[in-house]
């Protein structure tokens, strides 16, 4: 008879220890790779979101700083506002950067599209034609369309009113004046991924402002 | 007759007839795996922290630009310091001081002056205080 000692093989205890070790190693490996891939995804989406925010901030700051006041009139000689705004969007006139391949003034419009959590902030643009400057573009057929921000829950627009002396008076949510541009635009973007809302303050016509709002005496001493 | 076991240093050290790893070898391998995983996780953690930090700096920069824009919109810029907190996280401080470059004709202008605006934004993350500063020179009416 062959006793248990003579058998070559693993004892139950050795087996249990081996399986236990293996399980521990597998668990550790799984958790490690899971954490690594989650971190990598989180970092990637974070960077993507951040890039989108920075690019949007840059584009809007430039395009709002270059906003043009235009005394436009339609066929019946009624003035057309160069800037209109409401709570959820706005439209204005500004030159586009050259790399877009288009010189001259363009109608630019910001609006939020989509439903639920899949909303996006869209910038559309169409050239302002010389012979028919009053033809405001139809939002359905713009020349260009850029998705600025994705995963947007809500975007709020506010417009700053200034009096004749250049003092700021109040913020309002609608702008239909034909004779005046707002002094600044405030855009609050609430994002649907739960991250903190973004609050942007853009001075309008920042470049020209120093030379337009009552500059008497500016160059006398020079 | 020499077997593989006898010639192979690792196997020769083995428990006896059993072909395979000793417990010690398995433990060493296990230890190496743990060290490598710990290092990888630590790297991942620092990457994630760095990403959060860069996001902080981007938001702080936007905050600083908002504070600058507010100063610009205020029209008249009186020298002095203002401070505030935005979103309960971004502490900002704005200093307005006269900007003089001796010898420049502009200093003699009766109605306008140059003012220097310094904006500091600081915040804390993970118990560490961080901050950034931006400065600019703007035109302002003389008071």
PDB file of C-alpha atoms in Angstrom, chain B residues 27-117:
ATOM      1  CA  UNK B  27       7.192  36.029  -1.998  1.00  0.00           C
ATOM      2  CA  UNK B  28      10.033  37.924  -3.690  1.00  0.00           C
ATOM      3  CA  UNK B  29       8.067  38.065  -6.950  1.00  0.00           C
ATOM      4  CA  UNK B  30       5.048  39.213  -5.019  1.00  0.00           C
ATOM      5  CA  UNK B  31       7.084  41.904  -3.319  1.00  0.00           C
ATOM      6  CA  UNK B  32       8.451  43.159  -6.644  1.00  0.00           C
ATOM      7  CA  UNK B  33       4.927  43.278  -8.066  1.00  0.00           C
ATOM      8  CA  UNK B  34       3.728  45.267  -5.071  1.00  0.00           C
ATOM      9  CA  UNK B  35       6.583  47.737  -5.363  1.00  0.00           C
ATOM     10  CA  UNK B  36       5.992  48.240  -9.088  1.00  0.00           C
ATOM     11  CA  UNK B  37       2.261  48.683  -8.594  1.00  0.00           C
ATOM     12  CA  UNK B  38       2.786  51.118  -5.750  1.00  0.00           C
ATOM     13  CA  UNK B  39       5.138  53.164  -7.875  1.00  0.00           C
ATOM     14  CA  UNK B  40       2.718  53.159 -10.809  1.00  0.00           C
ATOM     15  CA  UNK B  41      -0.144  54.208  -8.580  1.00  0.00           C
ATOM     16  CA  UNK B  42       1.949  56.940  -7.045  1.00  0.00           C
ATOM     17  CA  UNK B  43       2.838  58.251 -10.510  1.00  0.00           C
ATOM     18  CA  UNK B  44      -0.828  58.128 -11.492  1.00  0.00           C
ATOM     19  CA  UNK B  45      -1.697  60.032  -8.347  1.00  0.00           C
ATOM     20  CA  UNK B  46       0.837  62.739  -9.045  1.00  0.00           C
ATOM     21  CA  UNK B  47      -0.376  63.026 -12.645  1.00  0.00           C
ATOM     22  CA  UNK B  48      -3.909  63.463 -11.416  1.00  0.00           C
ATOM     23  CA  UNK B  49      -2.764  66.067  -8.881  1.00  0.00           C
ATOM     24  CA  UNK B  50      -0.830  67.927 -11.561  1.00  0.00           C
ATOM     25  CA  UNK B  51      -3.899  67.947 -13.779  1.00  0.00           C
ATOM     26  CA  UNK B  52      -5.976  69.374 -10.952  1.00  0.00           C
ATOM     27  CA  UNK B  53      -3.317  71.973 -10.319  1.00  0.00           C
ATOM     28  CA  UNK B  54      -3.211  73.062 -13.948  1.00  0.00           C
ATOM     29  CA  UNK B  55      -6.978  73.348 -13.885  1.00  0.00           C
ATOM     30  CA  UNK B  56      -6.662  75.510 -10.751  1.00  0.00           C
ATOM     31  CA  UNK B  57      -4.208  77.802 -12.460  1.00  0.00           C
ATOM     32  CA  UNK B  58      -6.439  78.125 -15.517  1.00  0.00           C
ATOM     33  CA  UNK B  59      -9.433  79.066 -13.376  1.00  0.00           C
ATOM     34  CA  UNK B  60      -7.342  81.446 -11.289  1.00  0.00           C
ATOM     35  CA  UNK B  61      -6.139  83.136 -14.488  1.00  0.00           C
ATOM     36  CA  UNK B  62      -9.716  83.588 -15.673  1.00  0.00           C
ATOM     37  CA  UNK B  63     -10.579  84.957 -12.237  1.00  0.00           C
ATOM     38  CA  UNK B  64      -7.686  87.415 -12.414  1.00  0.00           C
ATOM     39  CA  UNK B  65      -8.879  88.552 -15.845  1.00  0.00           C
ATOM     40  CA  UNK B  66     -12.384  89.061 -14.465  1.00  0.00           C
ATOM     41  CA  UNK B  67     -10.978  91.221 -11.666  1.00  0.00           C
ATOM     42  CA  UNK B  68      -8.958  93.233 -14.201  1.00  0.00           C
ATOM     43  CA  UNK B  69     -12.046  93.656 -16.374  1.00  0.00           C
ATOM     44  CA  UNK B  70     -14.040  94.887 -13.389  1.00  0.00           C
ATOM     45  CA  UNK B  71     -11.409  97.507 -12.708  1.00  0.00           C
ATOM     46  CA  UNK B  72     -11.515  98.578 -16.317  1.00  0.00           C
ATOM     47  CA  UNK B  73     -15.306  98.835 -16.309  1.00  0.00           C
ATOM     48  CA  UNK B  74     -15.316 100.944 -13.173  1.00  0.00           C
ATOM     49  CA  UNK B  75     -14.015 103.859 -15.246  1.00  0.00           C
ATOM     50  CA  UNK B  76     -12.244 105.903 -12.625  1.00  0.00           C
ATOM     51  CA  UNK B  77      -9.473 104.020 -10.939  1.00  0.00           C
ATOM     52  CA  UNK B  78      -8.685 105.404  -7.514  1.00  0.00           C
ATOM     53  CA  UNK B  79      -5.395 104.225  -6.022  1.00  0.00           C
ATOM     54  CA  UNK B  80      -5.914 101.689  -3.295  1.00  0.00           C
ATOM     55  CA  UNK B  81      -6.458  98.050  -2.598  1.00  0.00           C
ATOM     56  CA  UNK B  82      -9.639  96.028  -2.942  1.00  0.00           C
ATOM     57  CA  UNK B  83     -10.057  92.393  -2.108  1.00  0.00           C
ATOM     58  CA  UNK B  84     -12.707  89.740  -2.326  1.00  0.00           C
ATOM     59  CA  UNK B  85     -13.524  86.090  -2.684  1.00  0.00           C
ATOM     60  CA  UNK B  86     -15.087  84.524  -5.765  1.00  0.00           C
ATOM     61  CA  UNK B  87     -16.960  81.218  -5.643  1.00  0.00           C
ATOM     62  CA  UNK B  88     -15.795  80.799  -2.065  1.00  0.00           C
ATOM     63  CA  UNK B  89     -12.455  79.595  -3.350  1.00  0.00           C
ATOM     64  CA  UNK B  90     -10.581  82.269  -5.249  1.00  0.00           C
ATOM     65  CA  UNK B  91      -9.288  85.010  -3.008  1.00  0.00           C
ATOM     66  CA  UNK B  92      -8.285  88.053  -4.982  1.00  0.00           C
ATOM     67  CA  UNK B  93      -6.592  91.329  -4.218  1.00  0.00           C
ATOM     68  CA  UNK B  94      -6.371  94.256  -6.592  1.00  0.00           C
ATOM     69  CA  UNK B  95      -3.934  97.089  -6.092  1.00  0.00           C
ATOM     70  CA  UNK B  96      -4.210 100.275  -8.105  1.00  0.00           C
ATOM     71  CA  UNK B  97      -1.260 102.634  -8.000  1.00  0.00           C
ATOM     72  CA  UNK B  98      -0.142 105.580 -10.143  1.00  0.00           C
ATOM     73  CA  UNK B  99       2.289 104.538 -12.836  1.00  0.00           C
ATOM     74  CA  UNK B 100       5.080 106.977 -13.450  1.00  0.00           C
ATOM     75  CA  UNK B 101       7.879 106.924 -15.894  1.00  0.00           C
ATOM     76  CA  UNK B 102       9.898 110.036 -15.229  1.00  0.00           C
ATOM     77  CA  UNK B 103      10.662 112.022 -18.323  1.00  0.00           C
ATOM     78  CA  UNK B 104       7.707 110.738 -20.252  1.00  0.00           C
ATOM     79  CA  UNK B 105       5.528 113.523 -21.590  1.00  0.00           C
ATOM     80  CA  UNK B 106       2.410 111.693 -20.573  1.00  0.00           C
ATOM     81  CA  UNK B 107       3.026 112.465 -16.933  1.00  0.00           C
ATOM     82  CA  UNK B 108       2.195 116.064 -17.675  1.00  0.00           C
ATOM     83  CA  UNK B 109      -1.220 115.333 -19.126  1.00  0.00           C
ATOM     84  CA  UNK B 110      -3.775 117.259 -17.060  1.00  0.00           C
ATOM     85  CA  UNK B 111      -6.777 115.008 -17.613  1.00  0.00           C
ATOM     86  CA  UNK B 112      -5.410 111.521 -17.920  1.00  0.00           C
ATOM     87  CA  UNK B 113      -2.941 109.384 -16.079  1.00  0.00           C
ATOM     88  CA  UNK B 114      -1.490 105.948 -16.291  1.00  0.00           C
ATOM     89  CA  UNK B 115      -2.329 103.580 -13.489  1.00  0.00           C
ATOM     90  CA  UNK B 116      -0.800 100.272 -12.737  1.00  0.00           C
ATOM     91  CA  UNK B 117      -3.152  97.459 -11.726  1.00  0.00           C
TER      92      UNK B 117
END
